[in-house]
Amino acid sequence: MASAVGVRQLVRYWVREVLGGAAHRRRLRRLGIDVDSVPLSRLGLDPRRAHNHAYSGGPDLERVLRDLPIGPDDAVLDVGCGKGGALLTLARFPFGVLAGFDLSQEMLDVARRNLDLAGFARVELFAADAAVFDDYDRFTYLYMYNPFPRDVMRQAVEAMEESVRRVPRCLTVIYKNPLFHDEIVRNGLFVELRRYEHSGHPIVVYRSASPAAE
Ligand SMILES: C[S@@+](CC[C@H](N)C(=O)[O-])C[C@H]1O[C@@H](n2cnc3c(N)ncnc32)[C@H](O)[C@@H]1O
């Protein structure tokens, strides 16, 4: 009996996680949307400052977003947006503002094409380096998919914290493949809210524990 339940769960998992993900990528390809991975060497980026491009939009991210109270007053920024793959999923939720930045102009050019093809021309894209970027004040949600190494993450988190101190608000950080989880929670300003274990990389949701935002 227990093993029959186990098999059923396995089949459900396979259909949802594996077939669902593959079908999603096929749909994107049919639309002419390119979310293929690109190695760091091809992007010409310094491995001390950047990780390579890989796509993280689709059903896993959608499940996380469905659990969050997203509305038209919310503004989301994909920190290291790459080809805009995660933004394609974020744009299906009722954010008032959607934006992304990347270190690579090549990735931003592909992102623009992808988002326009999908009918999301209103998504703002710009070039910036997360190691020095500090313009987080207008955002209530940040998204990251393991975009850069520890040193850059530390600088980025400091700028995010500074922004919450300057403009007290509830800032939600969604971090996929959270290799540097410890950097996010280090100073106690961000606390882990939820963790989603997926077939691939986990996604963790953090929220700023700002008293003014309670
Ligand atoms: C793993 S990809 C994620 C792409 C997209 N967010 C997604 O989930 O589909 C990471 C991206 O971060 C960018 N990146 C790496 N280091 C960066 C930095 N220091 N500042 C801004 N972007 C950076 C890379 O160029 C790459 O496109």
mmCIF file of C-alpha atoms and ligand atoms in Angstrom:
data_model
loop_
_atom_site.group_PDB
_atom_site.id
_atom_site.type_symbol
_atom_site.label_atom_id
_atom_site.label_comp_id
_atom_site.label_asym_id
_atom_site.label_seq_id
_atom_site.Cartn_x
_atom_site.Cartn_y
_atom_site.Cartn_z
ATOM 1 C CA MET A 1 0.000 0.000 0.000
ATOM 2 C CA ALA A 2 2.754 2.396 1.091
ATOM 3 C CA SER A 3 4.721 1.597 -2.060
ATOM 4 C CA ALA A 4 1.650 2.252 -4.310
ATOM 5 C CA VAL A 5 1.352 5.713 -2.734
ATOM 6 C CA GLY A 6 5.088 6.199 -3.256
ATOM 7 C CA VAL A 7 4.810 5.293 -6.954
ATOM 8 C CA ARG A 8 1.827 7.633 -7.414
ATOM 9 C CA GLN A 9 3.785 10.470 -5.802
ATOM 10 C CA LEU A 10 6.776 9.726 -8.005
ATOM 11 C CA VAL A 11 4.619 9.799 -11.172
ATOM 12 C CA ARG A 12 2.973 13.064 -10.093
ATOM 13 C CA TYR A 13 6.394 14.539 -9.363
ATOM 14 C CA TRP A 14 7.731 13.399 -12.764
ATOM 15 C CA VAL A 15 4.773 14.855 -14.697
ATOM 16 C CA ARG A 16 4.887 18.153 -12.823
ATOM 17 C CA GLU A 17 8.622 18.791 -12.484
ATOM 18 C CA VAL A 18 10.173 17.078 -15.478
ATOM 19 C CA LEU A 19 7.521 16.949 -18.227
ATOM 20 C CA GLY A 20 6.082 20.320 -17.103
ATOM 21 C CA GLY A 21 9.501 21.979 -17.330
ATOM 22 C CA ALA A 22 10.311 20.422 -20.726
ATOM 23 C CA ALA A 23 6.927 21.429 -22.193
ATOM 24 C CA HIS A 24 7.450 24.961 -20.921
ATOM 25 C CA ARG A 25 10.840 25.220 -22.669
ATOM 26 C CA ARG A 26 9.373 23.810 -25.904
ATOM 27 C CA ARG A 27 6.648 26.464 -25.798
ATOM 28 C CA LEU A 28 9.266 29.208 -25.408
ATOM 29 C CA ARG A 29 11.315 27.828 -28.317
ATOM 30 C CA ARG A 30 8.208 27.756 -30.544
ATOM 31 C CA LEU A 31 7.717 31.477 -29.773
ATOM 32 C CA GLY A 32 11.330 32.152 -30.828
ATOM 33 C CA ILE A 33 12.363 32.958 -27.252
ATOM 34 C CA ASP A 34 15.986 32.103 -26.439
ATOM 35 C CA VAL A 35 16.740 31.228 -22.804
ATOM 36 C CA ASP A 36 19.676 28.876 -23.448
ATOM 37 C CA SER A 37 22.587 28.874 -20.996
ATOM 38 C CA VAL A 38 25.729 30.835 -21.873
ATOM 39 C CA PRO A 39 29.121 30.086 -20.285
ATOM 40 C CA LEU A 40 31.023 32.876 -18.565
ATOM 41 C CA SER A 41 33.927 32.601 -21.027
ATOM 42 C CA ARG A 42 31.566 33.458 -23.901
ATOM 43 C CA LEU A 43 30.178 36.438 -22.008
ATOM 44 C CA GLY A 44 33.729 37.711 -21.394
ATOM 45 C CA LEU A 45 32.937 38.313 -17.709
ATOM 46 C CA ASP A 46 35.374 38.050 -14.803
ATOM 47 C CA PRO A 47 34.632 34.899 -12.716
ATOM 48 C CA ARG A 48 35.463 36.913 -9.571
ATOM 49 C CA ARG A 49 32.498 39.192 -10.320
ATOM 50 C CA ALA A 50 29.963 37.096 -12.198
ATOM 51 C CA HIS A 51 28.361 33.697 -12.637
ATOM 52 C CA ASN A 52 27.271 32.435 -16.052
ATOM 53 C CA HIS A 53 23.849 32.810 -17.606
ATOM 54 C CA ALA A 54 21.203 30.173 -16.933
ATOM 55 C CA TYR A 55 17.418 30.358 -17.084
ATOM 56 C CA SER A 56 15.154 30.062 -14.056
ATOM 57 C CA GLY A 57 11.662 31.115 -15.145
ATOM 58 C CA GLY A 58 8.752 28.702 -15.549
ATOM 59 C CA PRO A 59 6.609 26.459 -13.346
ATOM 60 C CA ASP A 60 8.892 26.350 -10.242
ATOM 61 C CA LEU A 61 9.085 30.130 -9.979
ATOM 62 C CA GLU A 62 5.388 30.457 -10.761
ATOM 63 C CA ARG A 63 4.511 28.247 -7.778
ATOM 64 C CA VAL A 64 6.562 30.477 -5.462
ATOM 65 C CA LEU A 65 4.992 33.680 -6.821
ATOM 66 C CA ARG A 66 1.454 32.323 -6.421
ATOM 67 C CA ASP A 67 2.027 32.202 -2.633
ATOM 68 C CA LEU A 68 3.029 35.882 -2.407
ATOM 69 C CA PRO A 69 0.736 38.916 -1.965
ATOM 70 C CA ILE A 70 1.734 40.656 -5.215
ATOM 71 C CA GLY A 71 -0.257 43.715 -6.319
ATOM 72 C CA PRO A 72 -0.059 46.771 -8.585
ATOM 73 C CA ASP A 73 1.769 48.778 -5.886
ATOM 74 C CA ASP A 74 4.645 46.297 -6.036
ATOM 75 C CA ALA A 75 7.783 46.778 -8.102
ATOM 76 C CA VAL A 76 10.123 43.900 -8.887
ATOM 77 C CA LEU A 77 13.767 43.924 -9.980
ATOM 78 C CA ASP A 78 15.643 40.897 -11.352
ATOM 79 C CA VAL A 79 19.241 41.406 -10.160
ATOM 80 C CA GLY A 80 21.259 39.755 -12.942
ATOM 81 C CA CYS A 81 18.337 39.313 -15.328
ATOM 82 C CA GLY A 82 20.300 37.593 -18.111
ATOM 83 C CA LYS A 83 18.081 36.866 -21.116
ATOM 84 C CA GLY A 84 14.972 37.944 -19.189
ATOM 85 C CA GLY A 85 13.783 34.384 -18.612
ATOM 86 C CA ALA A 86 12.654 34.925 -15.021
ATOM 87 C CA LEU A 87 11.117 38.269 -16.006
ATOM 88 C CA LEU A 88 8.924 36.401 -18.512
ATOM 89 C CA THR A 89 7.401 34.588 -15.529
ATOM 90 C CA LEU A 90 7.386 37.610 -13.163
ATOM 91 C CA ALA A 91 5.533 39.628 -15.835
ATOM 92 C CA ARG A 92 2.558 37.261 -15.583
ATOM 93 C CA PHE A 93 1.913 38.541 -12.031
ATOM 94 C CA PRO A 94 0.287 41.916 -11.245
ATOM 95 C CA PHE A 95 3.442 43.915 -10.446
ATOM 96 C CA GLY A 96 3.041 47.651 -11.180
ATOM 97 C CA VAL A 97 6.704 47.897 -12.205
ATOM 98 C CA LEU A 98 9.012 45.230 -13.647
ATOM 99 C CA ALA A 99 12.727 45.764 -14.224
ATOM 100 C CA GLY A 100 15.985 43.908 -14.580
ATOM 101 C CA PHE A 101 19.649 44.702 -14.893
ATOM 102 C CA ASP A 102 22.686 42.752 -15.979
ATOM 103 C CA LEU A 103 26.426 43.194 -16.316
ATOM 104 C CA SER A 104 26.358 41.874 -19.873
ATOM 105 C CA GLN A 105 24.979 44.034 -22.691
ATOM 106 C CA GLU A 106 24.792 40.904 -24.856
ATOM 107 C CA MET A 107 22.367 39.316 -22.352
ATOM 108 C CA LEU A 108 20.332 42.530 -22.142
ATOM 109 C CA ASP A 109 19.935 42.642 -25.935
ATOM 110 C CA VAL A 110 18.579 39.078 -25.944
ATOM 111 C CA ALA A 111 16.330 39.914 -22.960
ATOM 112 C CA ARG A 112 14.835 42.892 -24.809
ATOM 113 C CA ARG A 113 14.066 40.726 -27.827
ATOM 114 C CA ASN A 114 12.562 37.934 -25.674
ATOM 115 C CA LEU A 115 10.361 40.255 -23.636
ATOM 116 C CA ASP A 116 9.143 42.160 -26.715
ATOM 117 C CA LEU A 117 8.324 38.865 -28.455
ATOM 118 C CA ALA A 118 6.281 37.807 -25.418
ATOM 119 C CA GLY A 119 4.411 41.132 -25.391
ATOM 120 C CA PHE A 120 6.131 42.486 -22.272
ATOM 121 C CA ALA A 121 7.644 45.652 -23.759
ATOM 122 C CA ARG A 122 6.908 47.539 -20.529
ATOM 123 C CA VAL A 123 9.682 45.671 -18.658
ATOM 124 C CA GLU A 124 12.601 48.079 -18.031
ATOM 125 C CA LEU A 125 16.116 46.779 -18.683
ATOM 126 C CA PHE A 126 19.428 48.455 -17.938
ATOM 127 C CA ALA A 127 23.128 47.692 -17.607
ATOM 128 C CA ALA A 128 24.643 47.770 -14.116
ATOM 129 C CA ASP A 129 27.082 45.920 -11.872
ATOM 130 C CA ALA A 130 25.496 44.575 -8.675
ATOM 131 C CA ALA A 131 28.793 45.211 -6.876
ATOM 132 C CA VAL A 132 28.139 48.961 -7.050
ATOM 133 C CA PHE A 133 24.416 49.287 -7.845
ATOM 134 C CA ASP A 134 22.497 51.010 -5.025
ATOM 135 C CA ASP A 135 19.211 52.202 -6.534
ATOM 136 C CA TYR A 136 16.862 49.731 -4.792
ATOM 137 C CA ASP A 137 14.534 52.239 -3.097
ATOM 138 C CA ARG A 138 11.580 51.954 -5.492
ATOM 139 C CA PHE A 139 11.442 48.140 -5.374
ATOM 140 C CA THR A 140 9.429 45.903 -3.030
ATOM 141 C CA TYR A 141 10.551 42.568 -4.560
ATOM 142 C CA LEU A 142 14.020 41.492 -5.687
ATOM 143 C CA TYR A 143 14.773 38.307 -7.590
ATOM 144 C CA MET A 144 18.136 36.560 -7.957
ATOM 145 C CA TYR A 145 19.170 33.271 -9.509
ATOM 146 C CA ASN A 146 22.660 32.637 -8.149
ATOM 147 C CA PRO A 147 24.015 35.545 -10.227
ATOM 148 C CA PHE A 148 27.418 36.231 -8.707
ATOM 149 C CA PRO A 149 30.130 35.135 -6.246
ATOM 150 C CA ARG A 150 30.190 35.814 -2.502
ATOM 151 C CA ASP A 151 32.030 39.168 -2.534
ATOM 152 C CA VAL A 152 29.550 40.710 -4.964
ATOM 153 C CA MET A 153 26.634 39.189 -3.021
ATOM 154 C CA ARG A 154 27.923 40.813 0.177
ATOM 155 C CA GLN A 155 28.118 44.233 -1.520
ATOM 156 C CA ALA A 156 24.664 43.794 -3.082
ATOM 157 C CA VAL A 157 23.058 42.760 0.223
ATOM 158 C CA GLU A 158 24.635 45.763 1.966
ATOM 159 C CA ALA A 159 23.073 48.073 -0.651
ATOM 160 C CA MET A 160 19.683 46.338 -0.222
ATOM 161 C CA GLU A 161 19.874 46.730 3.568
ATOM 162 C CA GLU A 162 20.895 50.365 3.243
ATOM 163 C CA SER A 163 17.867 50.930 1.007
ATOM 164 C CA VAL A 164 15.472 49.429 3.611
ATOM 165 C CA ARG A 165 17.015 51.629 6.325
ATOM 166 C CA ARG A 166 16.667 54.711 4.096
ATOM 167 C CA VAL A 167 13.139 53.895 2.912
ATOM 168 C CA PRO A 168 11.591 51.577 5.531
ATOM 169 C CA ARG A 169 9.350 49.025 3.806
ATOM 170 C CA CYS A 170 8.719 45.353 3.445
ATOM 171 C CA LEU A 171 11.310 44.201 0.890
ATOM 172 C CA THR A 172 10.947 40.612 -0.281
ATOM 173 C CA VAL A 173 13.978 38.854 -1.742
ATOM 174 C CA ILE A 174 13.462 35.685 -3.794
ATOM 175 C CA TYR A 175 16.753 33.811 -4.199
ATOM 176 C CA LYS A 176 17.078 30.672 -6.311
ATOM 177 C CA ASN A 177 20.027 28.334 -5.707
ATOM 178 C CA PRO A 178 20.905 30.307 -2.565
ATOM 179 C CA LEU A 179 24.603 29.444 -2.313
ATOM 180 C CA PHE A 180 25.182 32.547 -0.200
ATOM 181 C CA HIS A 181 22.133 32.303 2.063
ATOM 182 C CA ASP A 182 24.405 33.253 4.978
ATOM 183 C CA GLU A 183 25.171 36.628 3.372
ATOM 184 C CA ILE A 184 21.446 37.440 3.113
ATOM 185 C CA VAL A 185 20.667 36.709 6.776
ATOM 186 C CA ARG A 186 24.056 37.791 8.177
ATOM 187 C CA ASN A 187 22.974 41.123 9.649
ATOM 188 C CA GLY A 188 19.506 39.989 10.734
ATOM 189 C CA LEU A 189 17.658 42.497 8.554
ATOM 190 C CA PHE A 190 16.404 39.792 6.179
ATOM 191 C CA VAL A 191 14.774 36.691 7.617
ATOM 192 C CA GLU A 192 13.934 33.495 5.798
ATOM 193 C CA LEU A 193 10.188 33.256 5.224
ATOM 194 C CA ARG A 194 9.785 30.119 3.113
ATOM 195 C CA ARG A 195 11.884 27.534 1.321
ATOM 196 C CA TYR A 196 10.783 25.572 -1.747
ATOM 197 C CA GLU A 197 12.606 22.380 -2.598
ATOM 198 C CA HIS A 198 12.321 21.700 -6.340
ATOM 199 C CA SER A 199 13.690 19.078 -8.671
ATOM 200 C CA GLY A 200 16.591 21.394 -9.413
ATOM 201 C CA HIS A 201 17.679 24.266 -7.222
ATOM 202 C CA PRO A 202 15.751 25.377 -4.126
ATOM 203 C CA ILE A 203 14.112 28.799 -4.032
ATOM 204 C CA VAL A 204 14.138 30.747 -0.755
ATOM 205 C CA VAL A 205 11.943 33.747 0.072
ATOM 206 C CA TYR A 206 13.290 36.324 2.557
ATOM 207 C CA ARG A 207 11.558 39.377 3.937
ATOM 208 C CA SER A 208 13.043 42.481 5.544
ATOM 209 C CA ALA A 209 12.150 42.605 9.224
ATOM 210 C CA SER A 210 11.572 46.350 9.125
ATOM 211 C CA PRO A 211 9.365 47.498 12.066
ATOM 212 C CA ALA A 212 7.945 50.311 9.914
ATOM 213 C CA ALA A 213 6.755 47.764 7.365
ATOM 214 C CA GLU A 214 4.856 45.537 9.825
HETATM 215 C C1 LIG B 1 22.089 32.572 -13.564
HETATM 216 S S1 LIG B 1 21.784 33.946 -14.642
HETATM 217 C C2 LIG B 1 20.134 34.364 -14.200
HETATM 218 C C3 LIG B 1 19.323 34.955 -15.332
HETATM 219 C C4 LIG B 1 17.883 35.312 -14.958
HETATM 220 N N1 LIG B 1 17.820 36.026 -13.710
HETATM 221 C C5 LIG B 1 17.025 34.084 -14.851
HETATM 222 O O1 LIG B 1 16.793 33.655 -13.717
HETATM 223 O O2 LIG B 1 16.574 33.542 -15.863
HETATM 224 C C6 LIG B 1 22.801 35.173 -13.835
HETATM 225 C C7 LIG B 1 22.975 36.469 -14.591
HETATM 226 O O3 LIG B 1 23.617 37.405 -13.736
HETATM 227 C C8 LIG B 1 24.458 38.239 -14.498
HETATM 228 N N2 LIG B 1 25.479 38.806 -13.616
HETATM 229 C C9 LIG B 1 26.573 38.171 -13.144
HETATM 230 N N3 LIG B 1 27.285 38.993 -12.362
HETATM 231 C C10 LIG B 1 26.632 40.176 -12.334
HETATM 232 C C11 LIG B 1 26.884 41.416 -11.672
HETATM 233 N N4 LIG B 1 27.974 41.604 -10.918
HETATM 234 N N5 LIG B 1 25.991 42.425 -11.860
HETATM 235 C C12 LIG B 1 24.903 42.246 -12.647
HETATM 236 N N6 LIG B 1 24.624 41.092 -13.282
HETATM 237 C C13 LIG B 1 25.476 40.060 -13.131
HETATM 238 C C14 LIG B 1 25.038 37.298 -15.560
HETATM 239 O O4 LIG B 1 25.484 38.027 -16.694
HETATM 240 C C15 LIG B 1 23.843 36.381 -15.858
HETATM 241 O O5 LIG B 1 23.124 36.842 -16.958
#
